[in-house]
mmCIF file of C-alpha atoms in Angstrom:
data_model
loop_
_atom_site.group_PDB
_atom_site.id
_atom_site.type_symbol
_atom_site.label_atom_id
_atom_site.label_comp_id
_atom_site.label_asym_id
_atom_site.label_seq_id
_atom_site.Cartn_x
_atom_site.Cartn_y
_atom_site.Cartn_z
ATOM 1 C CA UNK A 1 143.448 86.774 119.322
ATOM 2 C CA UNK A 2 143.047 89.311 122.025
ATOM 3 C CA UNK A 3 142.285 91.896 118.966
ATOM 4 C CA UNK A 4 139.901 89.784 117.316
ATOM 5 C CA UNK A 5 137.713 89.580 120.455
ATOM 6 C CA UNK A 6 137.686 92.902 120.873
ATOM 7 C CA UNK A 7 136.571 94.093 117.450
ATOM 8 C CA UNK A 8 133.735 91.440 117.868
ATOM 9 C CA UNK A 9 132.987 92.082 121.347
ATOM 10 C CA UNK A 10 132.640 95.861 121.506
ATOM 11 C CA UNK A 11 130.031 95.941 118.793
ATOM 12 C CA UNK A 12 127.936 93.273 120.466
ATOM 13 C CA UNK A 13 128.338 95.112 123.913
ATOM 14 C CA UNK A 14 127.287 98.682 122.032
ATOM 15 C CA UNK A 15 124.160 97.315 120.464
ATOM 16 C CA UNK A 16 123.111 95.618 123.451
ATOM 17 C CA UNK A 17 123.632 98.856 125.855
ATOM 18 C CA UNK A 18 121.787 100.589 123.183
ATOM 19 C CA UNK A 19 118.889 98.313 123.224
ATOM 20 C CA UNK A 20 118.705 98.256 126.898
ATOM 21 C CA UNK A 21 118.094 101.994 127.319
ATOM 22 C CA UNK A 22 115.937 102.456 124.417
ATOM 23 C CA UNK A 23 112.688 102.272 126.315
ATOM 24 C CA UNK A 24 113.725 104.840 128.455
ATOM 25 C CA UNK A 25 114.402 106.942 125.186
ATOM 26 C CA UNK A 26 110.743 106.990 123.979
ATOM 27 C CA UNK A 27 107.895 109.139 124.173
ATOM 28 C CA UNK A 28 106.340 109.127 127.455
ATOM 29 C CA UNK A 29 102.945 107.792 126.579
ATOM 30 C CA UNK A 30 104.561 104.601 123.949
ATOM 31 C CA UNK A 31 105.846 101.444 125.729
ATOM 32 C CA UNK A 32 107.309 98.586 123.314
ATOM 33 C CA UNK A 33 105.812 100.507 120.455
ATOM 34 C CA UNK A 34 102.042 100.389 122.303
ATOM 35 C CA UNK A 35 100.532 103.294 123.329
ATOM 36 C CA UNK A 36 99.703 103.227 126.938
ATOM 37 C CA UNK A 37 99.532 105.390 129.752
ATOM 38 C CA UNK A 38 102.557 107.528 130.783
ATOM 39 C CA UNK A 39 102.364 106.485 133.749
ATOM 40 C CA UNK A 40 102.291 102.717 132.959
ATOM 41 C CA UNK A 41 106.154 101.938 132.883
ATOM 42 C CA UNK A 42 106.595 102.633 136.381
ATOM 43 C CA UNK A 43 103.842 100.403 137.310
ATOM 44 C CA UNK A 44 104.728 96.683 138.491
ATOM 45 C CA UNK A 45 103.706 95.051 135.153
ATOM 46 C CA UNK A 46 105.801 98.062 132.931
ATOM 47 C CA UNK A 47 108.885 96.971 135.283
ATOM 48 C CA UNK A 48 108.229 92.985 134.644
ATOM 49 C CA UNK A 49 107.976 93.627 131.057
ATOM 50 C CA UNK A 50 111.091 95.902 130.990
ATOM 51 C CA UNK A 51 112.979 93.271 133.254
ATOM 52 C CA UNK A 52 112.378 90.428 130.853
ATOM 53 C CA UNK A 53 113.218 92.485 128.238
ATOM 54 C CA UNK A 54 116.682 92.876 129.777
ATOM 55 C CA UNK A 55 117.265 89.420 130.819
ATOM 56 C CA UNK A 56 116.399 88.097 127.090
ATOM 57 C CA UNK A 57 118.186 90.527 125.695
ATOM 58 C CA UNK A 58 121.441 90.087 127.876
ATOM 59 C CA UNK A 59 121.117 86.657 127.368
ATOM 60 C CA UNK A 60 121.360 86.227 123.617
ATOM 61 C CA UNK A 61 124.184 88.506 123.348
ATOM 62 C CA UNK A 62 126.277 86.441 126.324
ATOM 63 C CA UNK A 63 125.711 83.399 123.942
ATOM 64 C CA UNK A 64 126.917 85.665 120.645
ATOM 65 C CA UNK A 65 129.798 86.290 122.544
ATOM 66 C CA UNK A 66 130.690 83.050 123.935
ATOM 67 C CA UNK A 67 129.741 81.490 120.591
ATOM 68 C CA UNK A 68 132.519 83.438 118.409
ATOM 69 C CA UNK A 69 135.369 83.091 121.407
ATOM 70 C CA UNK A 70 135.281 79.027 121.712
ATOM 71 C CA UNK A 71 133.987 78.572 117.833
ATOM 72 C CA UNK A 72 135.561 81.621 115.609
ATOM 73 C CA UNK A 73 132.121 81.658 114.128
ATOM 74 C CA UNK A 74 131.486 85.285 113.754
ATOM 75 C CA UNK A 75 128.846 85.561 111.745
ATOM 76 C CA UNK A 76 126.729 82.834 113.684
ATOM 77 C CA UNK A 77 127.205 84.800 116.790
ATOM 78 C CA UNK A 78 126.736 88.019 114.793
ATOM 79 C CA UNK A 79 122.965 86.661 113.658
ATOM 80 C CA UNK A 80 122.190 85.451 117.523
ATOM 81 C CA UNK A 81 123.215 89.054 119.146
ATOM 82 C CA UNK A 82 121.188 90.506 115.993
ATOM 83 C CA UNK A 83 118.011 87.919 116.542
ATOM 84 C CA UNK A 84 118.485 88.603 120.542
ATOM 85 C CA UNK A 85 117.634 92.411 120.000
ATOM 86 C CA UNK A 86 114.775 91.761 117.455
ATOM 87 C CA UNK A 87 113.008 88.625 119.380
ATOM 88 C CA UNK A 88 113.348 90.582 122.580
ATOM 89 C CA UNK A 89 111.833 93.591 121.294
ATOM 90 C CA UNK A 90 109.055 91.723 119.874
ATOM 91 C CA UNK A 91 108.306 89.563 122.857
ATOM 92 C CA UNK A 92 108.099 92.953 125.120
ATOM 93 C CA UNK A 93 105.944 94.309 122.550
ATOM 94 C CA UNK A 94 103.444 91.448 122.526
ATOM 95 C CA UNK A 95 103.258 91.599 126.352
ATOM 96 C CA UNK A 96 102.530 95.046 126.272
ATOM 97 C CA UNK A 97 99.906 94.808 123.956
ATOM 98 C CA UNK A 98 97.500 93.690 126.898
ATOM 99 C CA UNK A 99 98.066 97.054 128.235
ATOM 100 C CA UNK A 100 97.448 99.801 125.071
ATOM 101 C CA UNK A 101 94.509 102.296 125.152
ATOM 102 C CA UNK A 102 93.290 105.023 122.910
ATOM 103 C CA UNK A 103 95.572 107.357 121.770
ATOM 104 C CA UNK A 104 94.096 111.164 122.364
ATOM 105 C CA UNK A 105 91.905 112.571 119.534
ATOM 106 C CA UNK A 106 92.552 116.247 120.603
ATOM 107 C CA UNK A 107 94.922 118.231 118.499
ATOM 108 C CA UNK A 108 95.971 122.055 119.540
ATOM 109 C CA UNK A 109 97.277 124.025 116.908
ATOM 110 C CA UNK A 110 99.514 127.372 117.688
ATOM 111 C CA UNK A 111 98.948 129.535 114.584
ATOM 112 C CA UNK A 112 102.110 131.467 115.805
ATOM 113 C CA UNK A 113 104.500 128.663 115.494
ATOM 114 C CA UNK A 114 107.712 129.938 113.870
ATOM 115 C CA UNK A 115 108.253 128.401 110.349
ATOM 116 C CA UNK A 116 111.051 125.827 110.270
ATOM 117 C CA UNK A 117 113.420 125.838 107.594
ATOM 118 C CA UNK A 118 116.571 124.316 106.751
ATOM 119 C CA UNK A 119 119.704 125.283 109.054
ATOM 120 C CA UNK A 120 121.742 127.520 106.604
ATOM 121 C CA UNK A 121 119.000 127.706 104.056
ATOM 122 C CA UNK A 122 119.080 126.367 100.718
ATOM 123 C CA UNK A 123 123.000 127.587 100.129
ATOM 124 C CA UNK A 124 124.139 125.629 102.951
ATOM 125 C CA UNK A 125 122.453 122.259 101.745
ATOM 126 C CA UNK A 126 123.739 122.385 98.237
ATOM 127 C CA UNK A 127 127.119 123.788 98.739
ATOM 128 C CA UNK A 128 128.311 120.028 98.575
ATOM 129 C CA UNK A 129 126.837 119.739 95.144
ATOM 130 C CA UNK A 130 129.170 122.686 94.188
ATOM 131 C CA UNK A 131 132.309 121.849 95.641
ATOM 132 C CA UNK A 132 131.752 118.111 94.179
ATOM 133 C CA UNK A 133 131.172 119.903 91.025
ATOM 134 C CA UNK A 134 134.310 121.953 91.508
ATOM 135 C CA UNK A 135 135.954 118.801 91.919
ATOM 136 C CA UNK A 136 135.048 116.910 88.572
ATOM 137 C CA UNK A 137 135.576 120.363 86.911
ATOM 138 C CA UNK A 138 139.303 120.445 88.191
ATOM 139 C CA UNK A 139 139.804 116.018 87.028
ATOM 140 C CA UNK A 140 138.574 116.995 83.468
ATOM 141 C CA UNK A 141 140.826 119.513 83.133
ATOM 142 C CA UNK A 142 143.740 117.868 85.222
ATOM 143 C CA UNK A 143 143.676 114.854 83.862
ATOM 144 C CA UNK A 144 147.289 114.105 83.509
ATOM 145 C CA UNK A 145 147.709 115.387 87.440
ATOM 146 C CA UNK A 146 145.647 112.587 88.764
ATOM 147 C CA UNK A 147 146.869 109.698 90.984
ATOM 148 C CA UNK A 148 147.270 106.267 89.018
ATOM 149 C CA UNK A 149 144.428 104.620 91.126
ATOM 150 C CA UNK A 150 142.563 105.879 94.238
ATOM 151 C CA UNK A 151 140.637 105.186 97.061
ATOM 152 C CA UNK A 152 136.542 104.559 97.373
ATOM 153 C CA UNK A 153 136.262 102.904 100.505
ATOM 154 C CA UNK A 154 137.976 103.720 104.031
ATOM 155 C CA UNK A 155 137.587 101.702 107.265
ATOM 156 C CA UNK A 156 139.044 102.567 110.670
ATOM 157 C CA UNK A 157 142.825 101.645 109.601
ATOM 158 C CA UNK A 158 142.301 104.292 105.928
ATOM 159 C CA UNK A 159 141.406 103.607 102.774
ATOM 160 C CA UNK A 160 141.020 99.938 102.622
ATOM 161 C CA UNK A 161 139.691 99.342 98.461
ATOM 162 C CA UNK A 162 141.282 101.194 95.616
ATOM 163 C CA UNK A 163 140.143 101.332 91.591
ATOM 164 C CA UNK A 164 142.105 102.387 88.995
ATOM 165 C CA UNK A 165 141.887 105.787 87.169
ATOM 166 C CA UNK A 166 139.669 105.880 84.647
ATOM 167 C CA UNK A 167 137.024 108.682 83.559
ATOM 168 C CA UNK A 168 134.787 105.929 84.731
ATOM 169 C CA UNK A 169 135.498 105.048 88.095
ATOM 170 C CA UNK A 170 136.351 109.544 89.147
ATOM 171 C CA UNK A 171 133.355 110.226 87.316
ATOM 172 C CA UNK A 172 131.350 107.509 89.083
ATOM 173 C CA UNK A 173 132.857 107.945 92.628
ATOM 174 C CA UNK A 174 132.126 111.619 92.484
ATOM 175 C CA UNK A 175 128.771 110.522 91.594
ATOM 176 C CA UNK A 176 128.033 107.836 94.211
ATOM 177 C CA UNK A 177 129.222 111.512 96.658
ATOM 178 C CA UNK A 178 126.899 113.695 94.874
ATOM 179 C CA UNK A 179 123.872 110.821 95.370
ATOM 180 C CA UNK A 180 124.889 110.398 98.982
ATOM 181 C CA UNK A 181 124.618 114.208 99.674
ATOM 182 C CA UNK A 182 121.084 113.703 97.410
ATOM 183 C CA UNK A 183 119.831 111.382 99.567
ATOM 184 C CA UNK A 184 120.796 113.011 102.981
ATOM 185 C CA UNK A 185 118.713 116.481 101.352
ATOM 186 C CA UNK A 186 115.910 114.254 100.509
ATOM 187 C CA UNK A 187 115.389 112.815 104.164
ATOM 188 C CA UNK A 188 116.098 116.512 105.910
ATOM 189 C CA UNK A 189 113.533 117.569 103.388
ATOM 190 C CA UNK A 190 111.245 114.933 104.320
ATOM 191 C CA UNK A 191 111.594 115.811 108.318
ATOM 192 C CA UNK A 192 110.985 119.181 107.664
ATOM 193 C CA UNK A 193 108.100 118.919 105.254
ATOM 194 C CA UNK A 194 106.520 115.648 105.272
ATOM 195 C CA UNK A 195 107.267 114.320 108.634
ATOM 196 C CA UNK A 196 104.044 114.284 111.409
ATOM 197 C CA UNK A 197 103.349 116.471 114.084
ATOM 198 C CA UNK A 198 102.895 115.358 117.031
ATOM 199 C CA UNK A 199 102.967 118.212 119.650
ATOM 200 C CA UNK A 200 101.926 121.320 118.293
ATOM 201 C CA UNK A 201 101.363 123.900 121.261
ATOM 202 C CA UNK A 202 103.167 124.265 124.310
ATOM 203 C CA UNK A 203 106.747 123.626 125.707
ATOM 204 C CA UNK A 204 106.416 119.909 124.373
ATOM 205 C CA UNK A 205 106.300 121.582 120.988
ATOM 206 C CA UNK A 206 109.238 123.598 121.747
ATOM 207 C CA UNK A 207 111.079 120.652 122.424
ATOM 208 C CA UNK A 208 109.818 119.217 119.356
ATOM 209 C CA UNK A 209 111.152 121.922 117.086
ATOM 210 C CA UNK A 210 114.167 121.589 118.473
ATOM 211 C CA UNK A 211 114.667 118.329 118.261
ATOM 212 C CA UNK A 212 113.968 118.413 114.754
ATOM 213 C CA UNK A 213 116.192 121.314 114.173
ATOM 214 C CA UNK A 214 118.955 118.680 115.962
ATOM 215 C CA UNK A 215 118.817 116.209 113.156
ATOM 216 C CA UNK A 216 118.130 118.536 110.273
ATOM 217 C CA UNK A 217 121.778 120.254 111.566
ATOM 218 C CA UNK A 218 123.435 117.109 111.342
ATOM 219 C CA UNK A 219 121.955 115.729 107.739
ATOM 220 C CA UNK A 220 123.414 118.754 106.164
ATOM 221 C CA UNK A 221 126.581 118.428 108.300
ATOM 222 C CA UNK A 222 126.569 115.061 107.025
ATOM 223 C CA UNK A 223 126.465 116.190 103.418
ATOM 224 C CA UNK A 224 129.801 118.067 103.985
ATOM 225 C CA UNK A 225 131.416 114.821 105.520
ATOM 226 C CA UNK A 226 130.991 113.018 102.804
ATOM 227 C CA UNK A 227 131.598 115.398 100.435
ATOM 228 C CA UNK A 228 135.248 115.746 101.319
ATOM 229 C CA UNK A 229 136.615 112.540 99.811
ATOM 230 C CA UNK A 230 135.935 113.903 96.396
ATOM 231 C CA UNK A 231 139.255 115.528 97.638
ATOM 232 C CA UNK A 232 140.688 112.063 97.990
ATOM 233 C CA UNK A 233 140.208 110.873 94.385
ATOM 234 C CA UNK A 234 142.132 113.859 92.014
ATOM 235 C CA UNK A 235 144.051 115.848 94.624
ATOM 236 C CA UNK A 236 146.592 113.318 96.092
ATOM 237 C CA UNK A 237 148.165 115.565 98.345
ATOM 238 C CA UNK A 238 144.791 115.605 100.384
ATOM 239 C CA UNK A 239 145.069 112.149 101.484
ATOM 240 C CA UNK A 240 147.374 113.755 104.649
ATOM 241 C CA UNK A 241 143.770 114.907 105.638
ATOM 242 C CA UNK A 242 142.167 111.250 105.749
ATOM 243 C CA UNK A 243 142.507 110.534 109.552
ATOM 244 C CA UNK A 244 141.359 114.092 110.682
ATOM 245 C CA UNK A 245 138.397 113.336 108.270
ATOM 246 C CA UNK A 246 137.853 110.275 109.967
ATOM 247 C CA UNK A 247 138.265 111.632 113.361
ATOM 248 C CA UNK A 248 135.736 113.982 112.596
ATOM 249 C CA UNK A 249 133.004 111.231 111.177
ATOM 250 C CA UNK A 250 133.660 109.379 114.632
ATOM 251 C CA UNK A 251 133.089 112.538 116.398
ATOM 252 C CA UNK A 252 130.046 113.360 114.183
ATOM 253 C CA UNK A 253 128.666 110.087 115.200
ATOM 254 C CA UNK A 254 129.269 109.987 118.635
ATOM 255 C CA UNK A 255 127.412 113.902 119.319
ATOM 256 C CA UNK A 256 124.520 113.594 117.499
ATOM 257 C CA UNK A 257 124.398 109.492 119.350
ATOM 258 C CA UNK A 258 124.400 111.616 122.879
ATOM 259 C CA UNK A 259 122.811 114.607 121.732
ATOM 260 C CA UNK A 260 119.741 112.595 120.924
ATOM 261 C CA UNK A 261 119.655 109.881 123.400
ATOM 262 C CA UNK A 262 119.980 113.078 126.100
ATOM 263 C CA UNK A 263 117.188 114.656 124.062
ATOM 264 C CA UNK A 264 115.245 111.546 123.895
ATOM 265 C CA UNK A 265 112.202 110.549 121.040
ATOM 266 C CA UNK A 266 111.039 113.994 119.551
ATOM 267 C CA UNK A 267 112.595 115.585 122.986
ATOM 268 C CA UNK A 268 110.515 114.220 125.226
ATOM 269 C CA UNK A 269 113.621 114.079 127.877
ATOM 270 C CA UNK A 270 113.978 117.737 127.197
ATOM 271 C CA UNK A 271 110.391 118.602 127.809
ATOM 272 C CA UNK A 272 109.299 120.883 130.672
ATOM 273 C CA UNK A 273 105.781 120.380 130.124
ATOM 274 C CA UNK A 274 104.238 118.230 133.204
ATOM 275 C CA UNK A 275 100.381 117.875 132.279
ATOM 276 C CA UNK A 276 98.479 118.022 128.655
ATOM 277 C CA UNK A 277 101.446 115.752 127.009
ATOM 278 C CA UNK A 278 99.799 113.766 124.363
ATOM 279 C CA UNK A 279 99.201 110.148 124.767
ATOM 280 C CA UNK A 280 101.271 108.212 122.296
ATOM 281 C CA UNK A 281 102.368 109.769 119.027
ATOM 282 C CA UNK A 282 98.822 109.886 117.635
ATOM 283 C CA UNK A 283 99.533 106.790 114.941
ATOM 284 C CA UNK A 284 97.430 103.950 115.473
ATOM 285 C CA UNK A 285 98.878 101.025 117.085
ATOM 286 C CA UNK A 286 97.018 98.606 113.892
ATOM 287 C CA UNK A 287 99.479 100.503 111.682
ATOM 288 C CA UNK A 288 102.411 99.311 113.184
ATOM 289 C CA UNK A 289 103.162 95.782 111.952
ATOM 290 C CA UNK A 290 105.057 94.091 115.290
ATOM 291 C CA UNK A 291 105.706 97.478 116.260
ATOM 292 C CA UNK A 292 108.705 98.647 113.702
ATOM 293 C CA UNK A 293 106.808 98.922 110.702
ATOM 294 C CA UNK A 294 104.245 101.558 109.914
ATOM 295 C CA UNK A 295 101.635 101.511 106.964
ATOM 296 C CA UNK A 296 99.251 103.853 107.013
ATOM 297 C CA UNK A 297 97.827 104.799 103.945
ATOM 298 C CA UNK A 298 95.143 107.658 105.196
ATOM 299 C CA UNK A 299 98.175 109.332 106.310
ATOM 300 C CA UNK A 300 99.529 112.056 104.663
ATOM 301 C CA UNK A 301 102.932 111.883 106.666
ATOM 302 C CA UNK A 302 105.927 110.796 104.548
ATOM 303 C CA UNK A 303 107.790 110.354 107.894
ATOM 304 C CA UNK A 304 106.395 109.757 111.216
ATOM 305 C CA UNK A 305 108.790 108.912 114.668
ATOM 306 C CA UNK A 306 110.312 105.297 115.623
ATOM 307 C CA UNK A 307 108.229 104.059 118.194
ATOM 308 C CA UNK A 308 111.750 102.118 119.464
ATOM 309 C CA UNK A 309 114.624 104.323 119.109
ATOM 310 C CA UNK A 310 115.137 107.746 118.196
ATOM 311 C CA UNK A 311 114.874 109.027 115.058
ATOM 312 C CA UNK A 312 112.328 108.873 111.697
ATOM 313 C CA UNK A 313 110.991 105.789 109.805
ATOM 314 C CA UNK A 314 109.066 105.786 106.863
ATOM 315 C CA UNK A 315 105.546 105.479 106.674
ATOM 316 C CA UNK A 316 105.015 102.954 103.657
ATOM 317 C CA UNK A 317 101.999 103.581 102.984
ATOM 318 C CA UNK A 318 102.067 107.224 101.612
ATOM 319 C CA UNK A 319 103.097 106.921 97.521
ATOM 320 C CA UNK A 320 106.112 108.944 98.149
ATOM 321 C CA UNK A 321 107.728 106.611 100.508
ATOM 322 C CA UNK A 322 108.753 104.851 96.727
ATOM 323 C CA UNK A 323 110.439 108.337 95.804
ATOM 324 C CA UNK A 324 112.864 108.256 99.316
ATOM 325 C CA UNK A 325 113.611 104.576 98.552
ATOM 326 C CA UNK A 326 114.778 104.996 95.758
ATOM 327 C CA UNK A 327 116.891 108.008 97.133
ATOM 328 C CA UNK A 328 118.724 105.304 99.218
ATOM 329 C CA UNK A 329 118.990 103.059 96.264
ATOM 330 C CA UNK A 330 120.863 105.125 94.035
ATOM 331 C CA UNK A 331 124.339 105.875 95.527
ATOM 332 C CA UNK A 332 124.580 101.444 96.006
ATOM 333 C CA UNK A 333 123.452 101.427 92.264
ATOM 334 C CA UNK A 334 125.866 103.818 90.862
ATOM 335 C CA UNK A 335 128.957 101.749 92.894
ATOM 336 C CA UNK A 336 128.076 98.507 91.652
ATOM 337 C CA UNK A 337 128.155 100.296 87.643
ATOM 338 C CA UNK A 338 130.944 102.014 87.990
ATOM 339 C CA UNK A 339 133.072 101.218 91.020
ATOM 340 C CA UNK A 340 133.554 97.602 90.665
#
């Protein structure tokens, strides 16, 4: 009993923690995903709006929690906690509303920016592809080496789902890998090339840069995470490996988790710059459908930054925002064909 609670109640207790510093993690001049002053939040109303924000939020996930201890209903209290984040996100947002201006029309642009590329270049990113390559290389002509059935799916106690051997199911699991690294490439790509701008001169822009660099380092680190289990499915002998790969996944998830909640939104936390910050992220606040979702067709961004959290969403107006999509799409496609 004891265990069950705590597998439910940790999660619930992580999301809400993570909810209840967020605003703290955005960009100075964005409050509840309206642009306002920076100065705004520290103001009596940004406090009352942040305070109810808490108490709603704290709220719902006491009931999720109470819910699945004196029910068992788990997924009931799973859907309140969720609903608790989401409803008190939205109500802050519609509060704050009353309090958005103008975001700044001025844009500097320092012509001796250093180009950003990929960390590791182009041999870095797609060494992956090889060594998954390698991999099915090695099955086809080991066939009669390979393990009766293997694993696809691991959880925090190992591998958890097995399929029999077939040229099918290797074939297809190395694929479902090889999408999976494809799809990681194809949102570093998009940070690096089709994501927006905000700060472009200045020690804000520095901070910038670097926070981009932060993520771009762990997508391709990513790729070589998930690369490994390839491993998993021909060479048997690998599976000693398993928990130091999972140890390393948890430890993956946890740095870049405090590396950019320290950094905070685009590294505003890191910033030194004091005066000239940009107000906002220069989006307009129309775009942003209840303050998550951004459709913008005029512009030309592919990716633009979370106005609530840290990270990238997708802006779904621009035409290629189909093209990443499907990128997420296919490695879930491939399983269900061949994994099943």
């Amino acid at each position: 009993m004891l265990t069950l609670v705590f597998l439910f109640a940790v999660p619930v207790l992580l999301m809400t923690v993570l909810f209840h510093v967020m605003p703290a993690l955005t960009r100075p001049g964005l409050f509840f995903a309206v642009t306002v002053q920076p100065e705004f939040r520290r103001t009596p109303e940004g406090r009352r709006i942040v305070r109810r924000f808490h108490i709603f939020l704290w709220s719902c996930a006491l009931i999720a929690v109470v819910l699945e201890l004196t029910t068992g209903l788990a997924l009931a209290a799973m859907l309140i906690q969720m609903a608790g984040c989401l409803g008190s996100f939205i109500s802050a947002h519609a509060q704050a509303r009353a309090y958005a201006v103008a975001p700044d029309a001025v844009v500097e642009v320092d012509l001796a920016a250093p180009p950003e590329r990929l960390p590791g270049g182009p041999v870095a990113a797609f060494l992956p592809f090889a060594f998954i390559a390698a991999v099915g290389a090695w099955a086809a002509l080991h066939w009669d080496s390979l393990p009766p059935r293997f694993p696809v799916h691991w959880g925090f106690r190992g591998a958890d789902r097995w399929v029999a051997t077939t040229p099918s199911t290797v074939f297809g699991f190395l694929a479902v890998q090889a999408s999976l690294c494809l799809m990681l490439l194809g949102i570093a790509w998009g940070v690096l090339n089709w994501s927006r701008r905000i700060s472009t001169a200045g020690p804000s822009a520095t901070s910038e840069r670097l926070f981009r660099h932060r993520i771009l380092l762990w997508l391709i680190a990513a790729e070589y995470l998930l690369a490994a289990p390839a491993c998993f499915a021909v060479f048997e002998p690998a599976s000693k490996f398993l928990d130091i790969w999972l140890a390393a996944i948890a430890i993956g998830v946890m740095a870049i988790l405090v590396t950019l909640l320290r950094a905070g939104q685009g590294g505003s936390r890191t910033s030194t710059a004091t005066e000239g910050a940009p107000i906002g992220d220069r989006t307009p606040d129309a775009c942003w459908k209840w303050g998550l979702i951004y459709v913008n067709p005029a512009d030309p961004s592919l990716l633009v930054e979370k106005r609530f959290g840290v990270g990238y969403t997708v802006n779904l107006g621009n035409r290629r925002a189909l093209l990443l999509l499907a990128l997420l799409l296919i490695p879930a496609t491939i399983a269900l064909i061949f994994l099943r």
